[in-house]
Coordinates of C-alpha atoms and ligand atoms in Angstrom, one line a residue:
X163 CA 98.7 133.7 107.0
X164 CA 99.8 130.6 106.6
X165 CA 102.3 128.5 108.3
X166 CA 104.7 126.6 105.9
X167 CA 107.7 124.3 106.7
X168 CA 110.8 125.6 106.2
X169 CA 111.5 125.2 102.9
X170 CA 115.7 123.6 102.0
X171 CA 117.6 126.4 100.4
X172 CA 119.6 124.9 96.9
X173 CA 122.6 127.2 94.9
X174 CA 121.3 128.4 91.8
X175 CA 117.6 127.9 92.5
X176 CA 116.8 131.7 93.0
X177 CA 114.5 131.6 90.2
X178 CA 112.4 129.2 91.7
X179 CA 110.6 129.4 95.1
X180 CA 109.9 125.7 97.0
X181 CA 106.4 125.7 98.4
X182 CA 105.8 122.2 99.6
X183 CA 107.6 118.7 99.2
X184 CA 105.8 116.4 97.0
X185 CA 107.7 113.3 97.2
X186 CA 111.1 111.6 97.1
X187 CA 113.2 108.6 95.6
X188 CA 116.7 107.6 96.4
X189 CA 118.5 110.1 95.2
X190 CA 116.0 113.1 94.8
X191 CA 113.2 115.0 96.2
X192 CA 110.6 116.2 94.0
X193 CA 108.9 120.0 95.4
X194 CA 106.2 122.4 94.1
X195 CA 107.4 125.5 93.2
X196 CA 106.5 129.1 92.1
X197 CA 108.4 130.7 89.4
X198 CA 109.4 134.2 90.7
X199 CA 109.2 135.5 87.2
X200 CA 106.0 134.3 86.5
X201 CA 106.6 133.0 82.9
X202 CA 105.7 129.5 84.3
X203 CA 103.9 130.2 87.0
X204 CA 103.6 126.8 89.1
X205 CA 105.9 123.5 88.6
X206 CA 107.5 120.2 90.0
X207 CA 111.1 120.5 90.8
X208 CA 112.9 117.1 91.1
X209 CA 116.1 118.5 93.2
X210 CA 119.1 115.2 92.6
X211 CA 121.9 115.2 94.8
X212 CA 124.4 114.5 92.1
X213 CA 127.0 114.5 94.9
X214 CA 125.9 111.4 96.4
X215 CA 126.1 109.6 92.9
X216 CA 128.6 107.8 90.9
X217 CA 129.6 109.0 87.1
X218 CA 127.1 106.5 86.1
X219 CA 124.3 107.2 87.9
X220 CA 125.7 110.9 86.8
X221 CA 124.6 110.3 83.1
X222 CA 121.4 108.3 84.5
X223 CA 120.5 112.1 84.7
X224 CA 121.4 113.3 81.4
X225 CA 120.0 110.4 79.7
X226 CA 116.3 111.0 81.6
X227 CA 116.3 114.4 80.6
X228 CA 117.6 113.9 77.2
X229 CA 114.7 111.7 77.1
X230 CA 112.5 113.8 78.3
X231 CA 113.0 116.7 76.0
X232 CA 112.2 114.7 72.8
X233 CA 109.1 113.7 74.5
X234 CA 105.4 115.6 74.2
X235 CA 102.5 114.0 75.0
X236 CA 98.7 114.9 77.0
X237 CA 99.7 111.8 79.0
X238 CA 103.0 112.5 79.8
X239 CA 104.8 115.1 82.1
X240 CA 106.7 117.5 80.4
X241 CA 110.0 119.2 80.6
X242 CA 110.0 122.5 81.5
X243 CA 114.1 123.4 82.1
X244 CA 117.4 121.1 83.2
X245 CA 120.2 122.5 85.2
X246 CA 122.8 121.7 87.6
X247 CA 125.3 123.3 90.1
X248 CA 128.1 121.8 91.9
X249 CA 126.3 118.9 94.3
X250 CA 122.9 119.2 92.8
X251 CA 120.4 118.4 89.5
X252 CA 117.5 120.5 88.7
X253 CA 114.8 119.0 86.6
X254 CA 112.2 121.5 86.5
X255 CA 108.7 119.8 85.2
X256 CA 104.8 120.2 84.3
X257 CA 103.5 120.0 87.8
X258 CA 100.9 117.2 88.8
X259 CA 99.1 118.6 91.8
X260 CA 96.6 115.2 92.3
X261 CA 99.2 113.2 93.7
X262 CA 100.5 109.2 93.0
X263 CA 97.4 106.8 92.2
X264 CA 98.6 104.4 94.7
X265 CA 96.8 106.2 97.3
X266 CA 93.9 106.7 95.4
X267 CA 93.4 102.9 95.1
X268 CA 93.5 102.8 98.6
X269 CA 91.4 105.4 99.2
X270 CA 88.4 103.7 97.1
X271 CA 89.7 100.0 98.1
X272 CA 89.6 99.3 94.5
X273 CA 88.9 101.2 91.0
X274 CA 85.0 100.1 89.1
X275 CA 85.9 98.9 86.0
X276 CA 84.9 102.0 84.2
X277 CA 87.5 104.1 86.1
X278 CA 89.7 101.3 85.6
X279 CA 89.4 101.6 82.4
X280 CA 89.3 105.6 82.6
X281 CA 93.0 105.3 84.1
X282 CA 95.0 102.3 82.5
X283 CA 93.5 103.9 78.6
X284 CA 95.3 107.1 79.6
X285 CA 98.2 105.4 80.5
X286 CA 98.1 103.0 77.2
X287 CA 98.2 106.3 75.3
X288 CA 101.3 108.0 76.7
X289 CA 102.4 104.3 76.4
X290 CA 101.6 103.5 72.8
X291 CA 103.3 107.3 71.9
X292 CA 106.6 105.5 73.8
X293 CA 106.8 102.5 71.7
X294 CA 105.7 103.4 68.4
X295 CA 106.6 107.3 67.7
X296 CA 109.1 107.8 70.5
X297 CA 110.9 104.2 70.4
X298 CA 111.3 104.4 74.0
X299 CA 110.3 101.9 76.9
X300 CA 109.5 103.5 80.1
X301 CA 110.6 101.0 82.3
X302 CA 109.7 101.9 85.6
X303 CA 105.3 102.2 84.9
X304 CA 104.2 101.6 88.5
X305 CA 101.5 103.5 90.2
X306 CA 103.8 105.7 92.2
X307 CA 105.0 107.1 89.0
X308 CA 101.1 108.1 87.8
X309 CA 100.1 111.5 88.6
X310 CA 96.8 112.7 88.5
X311 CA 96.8 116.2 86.9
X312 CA 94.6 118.0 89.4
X313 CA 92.8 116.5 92.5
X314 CA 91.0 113.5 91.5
X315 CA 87.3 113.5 91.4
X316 CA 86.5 110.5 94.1
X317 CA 82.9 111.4 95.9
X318 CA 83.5 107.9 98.1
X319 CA 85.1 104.3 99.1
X320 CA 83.6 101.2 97.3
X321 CA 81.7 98.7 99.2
X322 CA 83.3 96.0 100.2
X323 CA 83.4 92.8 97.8
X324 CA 80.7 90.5 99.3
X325 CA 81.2 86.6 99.8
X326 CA 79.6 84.4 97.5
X327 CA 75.9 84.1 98.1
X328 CA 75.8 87.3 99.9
X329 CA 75.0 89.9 97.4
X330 CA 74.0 93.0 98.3
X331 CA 72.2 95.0 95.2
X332 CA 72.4 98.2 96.8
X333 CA 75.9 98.8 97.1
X334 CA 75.9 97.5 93.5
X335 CA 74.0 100.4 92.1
X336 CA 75.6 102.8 94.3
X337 CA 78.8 101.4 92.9
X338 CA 77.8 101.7 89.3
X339 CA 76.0 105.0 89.4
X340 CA 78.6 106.8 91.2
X341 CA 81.5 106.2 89.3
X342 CA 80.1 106.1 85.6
X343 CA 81.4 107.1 82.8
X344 CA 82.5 110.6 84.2
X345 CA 86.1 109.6 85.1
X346 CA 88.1 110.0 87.5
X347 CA 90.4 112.9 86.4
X348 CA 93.5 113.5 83.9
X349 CA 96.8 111.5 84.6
X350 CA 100.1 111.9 83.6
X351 CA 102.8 109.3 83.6
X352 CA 106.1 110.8 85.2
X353 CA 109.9 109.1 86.1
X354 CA 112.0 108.9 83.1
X355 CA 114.6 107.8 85.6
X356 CA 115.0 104.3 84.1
X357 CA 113.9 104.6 80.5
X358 CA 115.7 104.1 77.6
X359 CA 115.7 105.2 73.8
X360 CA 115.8 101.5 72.5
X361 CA 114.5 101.8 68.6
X362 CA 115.3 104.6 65.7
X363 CA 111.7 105.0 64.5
X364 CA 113.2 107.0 61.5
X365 CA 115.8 103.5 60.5
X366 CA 113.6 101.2 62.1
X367 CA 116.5 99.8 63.5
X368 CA 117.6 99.4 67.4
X369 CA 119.9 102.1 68.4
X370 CA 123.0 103.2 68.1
X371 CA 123.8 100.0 65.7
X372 CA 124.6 99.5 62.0
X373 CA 125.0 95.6 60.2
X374 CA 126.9 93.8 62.7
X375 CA 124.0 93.0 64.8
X376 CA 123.6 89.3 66.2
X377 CA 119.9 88.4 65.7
X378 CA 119.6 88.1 69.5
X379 CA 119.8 91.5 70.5
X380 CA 118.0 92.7 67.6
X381 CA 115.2 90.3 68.7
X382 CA 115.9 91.5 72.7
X383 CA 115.5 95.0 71.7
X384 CA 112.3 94.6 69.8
X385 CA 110.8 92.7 73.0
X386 CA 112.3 94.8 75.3
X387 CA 109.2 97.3 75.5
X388 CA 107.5 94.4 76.6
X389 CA 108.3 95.4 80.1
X390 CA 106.2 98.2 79.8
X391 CA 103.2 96.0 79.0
X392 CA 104.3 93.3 82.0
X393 CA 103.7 96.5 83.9
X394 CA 100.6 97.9 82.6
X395 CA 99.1 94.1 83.5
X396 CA 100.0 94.8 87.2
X397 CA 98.9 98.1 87.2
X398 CA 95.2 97.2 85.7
X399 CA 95.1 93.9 88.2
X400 CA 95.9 96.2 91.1
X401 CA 93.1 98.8 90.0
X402 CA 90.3 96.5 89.1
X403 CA 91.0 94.5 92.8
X404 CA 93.0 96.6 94.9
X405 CA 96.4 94.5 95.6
X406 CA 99.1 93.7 93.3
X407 CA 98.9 90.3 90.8
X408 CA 102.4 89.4 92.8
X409 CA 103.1 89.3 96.2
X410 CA 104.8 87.7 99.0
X411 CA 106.4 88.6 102.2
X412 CA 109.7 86.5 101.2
X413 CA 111.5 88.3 98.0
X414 CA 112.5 85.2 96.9
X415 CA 109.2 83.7 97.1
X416 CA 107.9 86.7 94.8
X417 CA 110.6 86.6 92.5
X418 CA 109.8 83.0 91.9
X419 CA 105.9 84.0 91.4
X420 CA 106.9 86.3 89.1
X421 CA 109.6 84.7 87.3
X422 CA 106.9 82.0 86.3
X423 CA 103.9 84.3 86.3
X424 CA 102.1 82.4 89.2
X425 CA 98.7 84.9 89.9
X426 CA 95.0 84.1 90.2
X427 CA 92.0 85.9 89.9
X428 CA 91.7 85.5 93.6
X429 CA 87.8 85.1 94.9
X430 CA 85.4 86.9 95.9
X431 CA 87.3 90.1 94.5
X432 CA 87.5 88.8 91.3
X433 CA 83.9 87.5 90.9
X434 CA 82.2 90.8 89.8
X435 CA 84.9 91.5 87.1
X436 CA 84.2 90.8 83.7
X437 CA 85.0 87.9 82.0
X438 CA 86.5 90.3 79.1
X439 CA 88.9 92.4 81.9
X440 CA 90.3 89.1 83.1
X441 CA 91.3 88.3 79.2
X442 CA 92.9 91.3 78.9
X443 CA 95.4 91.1 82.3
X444 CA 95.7 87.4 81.6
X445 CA 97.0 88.3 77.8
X446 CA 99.1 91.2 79.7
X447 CA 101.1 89.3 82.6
X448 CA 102.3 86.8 79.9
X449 CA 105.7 85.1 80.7
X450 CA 107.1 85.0 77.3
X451 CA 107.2 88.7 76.1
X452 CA 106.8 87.1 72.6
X453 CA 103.3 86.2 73.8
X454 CA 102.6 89.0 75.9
X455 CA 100.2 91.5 74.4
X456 CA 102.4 95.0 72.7
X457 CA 100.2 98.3 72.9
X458 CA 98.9 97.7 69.7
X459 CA 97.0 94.5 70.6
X460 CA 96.4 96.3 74.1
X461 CA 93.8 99.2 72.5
X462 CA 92.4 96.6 69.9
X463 CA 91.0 94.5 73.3
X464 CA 87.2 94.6 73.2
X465 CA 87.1 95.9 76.6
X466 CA 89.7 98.9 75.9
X467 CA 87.4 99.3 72.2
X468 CA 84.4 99.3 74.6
X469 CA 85.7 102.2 76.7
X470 CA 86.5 104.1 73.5
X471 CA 82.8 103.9 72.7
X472 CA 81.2 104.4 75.3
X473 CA 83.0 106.3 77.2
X474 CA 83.6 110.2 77.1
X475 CA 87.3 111.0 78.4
X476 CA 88.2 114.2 79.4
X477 CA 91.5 113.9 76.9
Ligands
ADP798 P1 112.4 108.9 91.5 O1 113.1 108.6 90.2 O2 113.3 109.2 92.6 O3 111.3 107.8 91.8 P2 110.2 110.6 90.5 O4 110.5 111.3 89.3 O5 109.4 109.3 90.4 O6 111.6 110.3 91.2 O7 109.6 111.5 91.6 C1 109.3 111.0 92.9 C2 107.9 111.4 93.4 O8 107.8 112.8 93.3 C3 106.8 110.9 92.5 O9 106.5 109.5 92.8 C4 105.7 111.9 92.7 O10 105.1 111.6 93.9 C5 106.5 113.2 92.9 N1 106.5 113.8 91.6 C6 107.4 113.6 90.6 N2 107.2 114.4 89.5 C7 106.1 115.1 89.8 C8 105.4 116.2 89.1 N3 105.7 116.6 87.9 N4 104.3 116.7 89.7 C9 104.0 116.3 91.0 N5 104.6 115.4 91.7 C10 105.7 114.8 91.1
MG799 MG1 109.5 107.3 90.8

């Protein structure tokens, strides 16, 4: 027998029995669950203390989970139920049992580019099914809110990047053979918390507004899921080397960085990356979202089209 941590007893959860804590935000804390019935068997149950919040924040909520249920995709965690009781919210979901890739990346230093690749085309997909059938932008893509399905397959740590002139072939094959083309696992992108319905796919118009929008906002709106692709540029930057495109101790230092979109392909981690990876994040982390690569220009990149090819996915 097993001993497990005293699990938080909600109101109206009596369906539901907690089994571990799987992570937390600001206002929630996200558990695995069995369903007592066993209709669902197990799930994710993202407990909000709606007590704590104010009326906005309130319909933050509904406006996620509204979301959510109009939302089905391989890529994407589903909605299983929504309820609420006096102090709390209970978003019942498609459980992810593999955990954030943030810690994966750490785990191997840094992602080959095949599993790069493996990762950011799964997360393009639930990305491209946003903007172009859901007419949503995600907002909030960050590797904390990737899940890996099931336990990722990852045999062992990559070597080290070696200093210029210091090669080691070795650790290069082992590198290459390793990972392959096998993958890394099935992901799902999770956290509607921020998103936001921002184009009628059926009008083709932004929401919720009829002729007497000023050019500007309909312009804003159709840019808007460029934040999404901004994102996606960190993200594949931060699995190909292993740190973020931005950083700096000093907030206002980064927000600076970023606000002019001041990175480098910072040596030697960048010099084994392919010239064609580099083109991709650079047409990604693009200051004017005008410029900046949408999803559609994203999967017709030569080294997305490559991975296509080549590369046998498990979805
Ligand atoms: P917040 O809006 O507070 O960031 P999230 O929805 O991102 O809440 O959930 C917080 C954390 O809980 C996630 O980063 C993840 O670690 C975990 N989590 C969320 N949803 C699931 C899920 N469906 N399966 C497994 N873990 C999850
Ligand atoms: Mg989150």
């Amino acid at each position: 027998i097993v001993n497990r941590p005293k699990m938080p007893q909600y109101p109206d959860l009596d369906r539901w029995i907690l089994v571990e804590k799987l992570g937390h935000g600001a206002f929630s804390n996200v558990y695995r669950a069995r369903d007592s019935t066993t209709e669902f068997g197990e799930v994710a149950i993202k407990v909000l203390r709606s007590f704590q919040m104010d009326s906005n924040q309130r319909a933050n909520i509904l406006n996620e989970v509204q979301i959510m249920r109009n939302i089905d995709h391989p890529n994407i965690v589903k909605l299983i139920d929504f309820f609420e009781s006096h102090q709390f919210c209970y978003i019942i979901l498609e459980l992810c049992t593999g955990g954030e890739l943030l810690p994966q990346i750490v785990r191997l230093s840094y992602f080959s580019e095949d599993l790069s690749k493996h990762v950011i085309v799964q997360v393009a997909k639930a990305i491209e099914y946003l903007h172009e059938t859901s007419g949503v932008v995600h907002r909030d893509i960050k590797p904390e809110n990737i899940l890996f399905v099931s336990v990722p397959f990852t045999p062992s740590k990559n070597p080290k990047p070696q200093q210029p002139g210091d090669e080691d072939k070795e650790d290069e094959g082992e590198f290459t053979s390793k990972f392959g083309s096998g993958g890394i696992g099935e992901i799902k992108i999770a956290d509607f918390g921020l998103s936001k319905v921002i184009w009628d796919n059926r009008t083709g118009t932004p929401c919720g507004t009829v002729g007497y929008t000023a050019p500007e906002i309909v312009n804003d709106e159709q840019y808007s899921m460029g934040v999404d692709m901004w994102a996606m540029g960190c993200v594949l930057y931060t699995l190909l080397c292993g740190f973020p495109p931005f950083y700096d101790e000093s907030i206002q230092v980064l927000t600076k960085k970023i606000a002019c979109g001041q990175f480098i392909f910072l040596s030697p981690w960048w010099d084994h990356i392919s010239k064609s990876a580099q083109d991709l994040v650079s047409h990604l982390l693009i200051v004017d979202p005008k410029k900046r690569y949408n999803i559609k220009e994203f999967m017709e990149h030569p080294w997305i089209r490559q991975a296509d090819e080549e590369t046998v996915f498990t979805v």
